[in-house]
């Protein structure tokens, strides 16, 4: 058979087809079967709404009469830190082994359209979730919510004209000079009580994550800074929220549309204020799946009885150099008592995932959002449902609108 998606069917009919040998199981979550005999190709118009985001993506597939599929994908948030760590190891290694060579880190030109690896991965995730949904349902149209944020306008509502070229650091030689001036040339921990005239800049959050932006820097004296680094005191400061999410959406808003159009989807776009207005009119609470529902044109259709939560995880650690532990051989086996990390298992009738394991044969099992089911389960008490994947999928009962009997995806 061709493997093209059809409209969902009922669980009863799916059981009959499987029992008669007229279909085979393709996927467990969500449950998808493939027909083994020719059939008609009558399909309704299915609109896919995508609520694009920096950390979460909402998706909803809606037909004329009902919602067919709903999911929320949680994107990876560890890539920036891991890439910064890799860069640190690379520079240290070059300094040790190639100290006699001229530095070459500024002689490479980025190709047109280049994106940082973390941003490129999030962009790819948006495209991938649309492709995965189109493999389940005959999607005829895709609507994506895009957004353009003016970061300087968010900081200062009255900004205009030349003020866009005169930011916070206008008139200062560097970031350090600006931070000292902003903090009044005074230690923000002891307020000058140490009488130490030497001032330094302290990163509130790790430089790997927070960067060198002024909002992540604090003026402290050398005495307090050294004491903090020794662990004797803690410099308490609450970091200000950055604008990573807004910058990401501004950067990739049209790239998502272009990527989907290149694949061959009929794509259109909408804006956040329209989504908010339609969601409030429908009386729906704020959530990514509800936003995706109204983006897809949802207006009074019967909602699906279940929604899926998908979490992206790292599959392998392929780092050749691991800092101070590089000389220690990695002795952890991939499989332990026939289970591996992120396997989907059944424990006491509860579907959960293996988040931690011990050599003694006991496992830490949790739901996809991290909710602990049991911290120490023996291998004999677990039943393997699905092998580990980079996408952990969990089915949840939706509680927002009247239930609809759960459907089963089918293919030709």
CSV table of C-alpha atoms in Angstrom, one decimal, residues 151-153 155-156 159-172 178:
chain,number,residue,atom,x,y,z
A,151,UNK,CA,12.8,44.8,21.7
A,152,UNK,CA,13.7,48.5,22.2
A,153,UNK,CA,10.0,49.4,22.2
A,155,UNK,CA,12.1,48.4,27.0
A,156,UNK,CA,11.0,52.0,26.3
A,159,UNK,CA,11.3,55.5,22.0
A,160,UNK,CA,11.4,57.0,18.5
A,161,UNK,CA,13.7,58.3,15.8
A,162,UNK,CA,17.4,58.6,16.7
A,163,UNK,CA,16.8,57.0,20.1
A,164,UNK,CA,16.9,53.6,18.3
A,165,UNK,CA,20.7,54.3,17.7
A,166,UNK,CA,21.2,55.5,21.3
A,167,UNK,CA,20.7,52.5,23.4
A,168,UNK,CA,21.6,51.9,27.1
A,169,UNK,CA,25.3,51.8,26.4
A,170,UNK,CA,25.4,54.9,24.2
A,171,UNK,CA,28.3,57.1,25.2
A,172,UNK,CA,30.2,54.4,27.1
A,178,UNK,CA,28.4,51.1,31.6
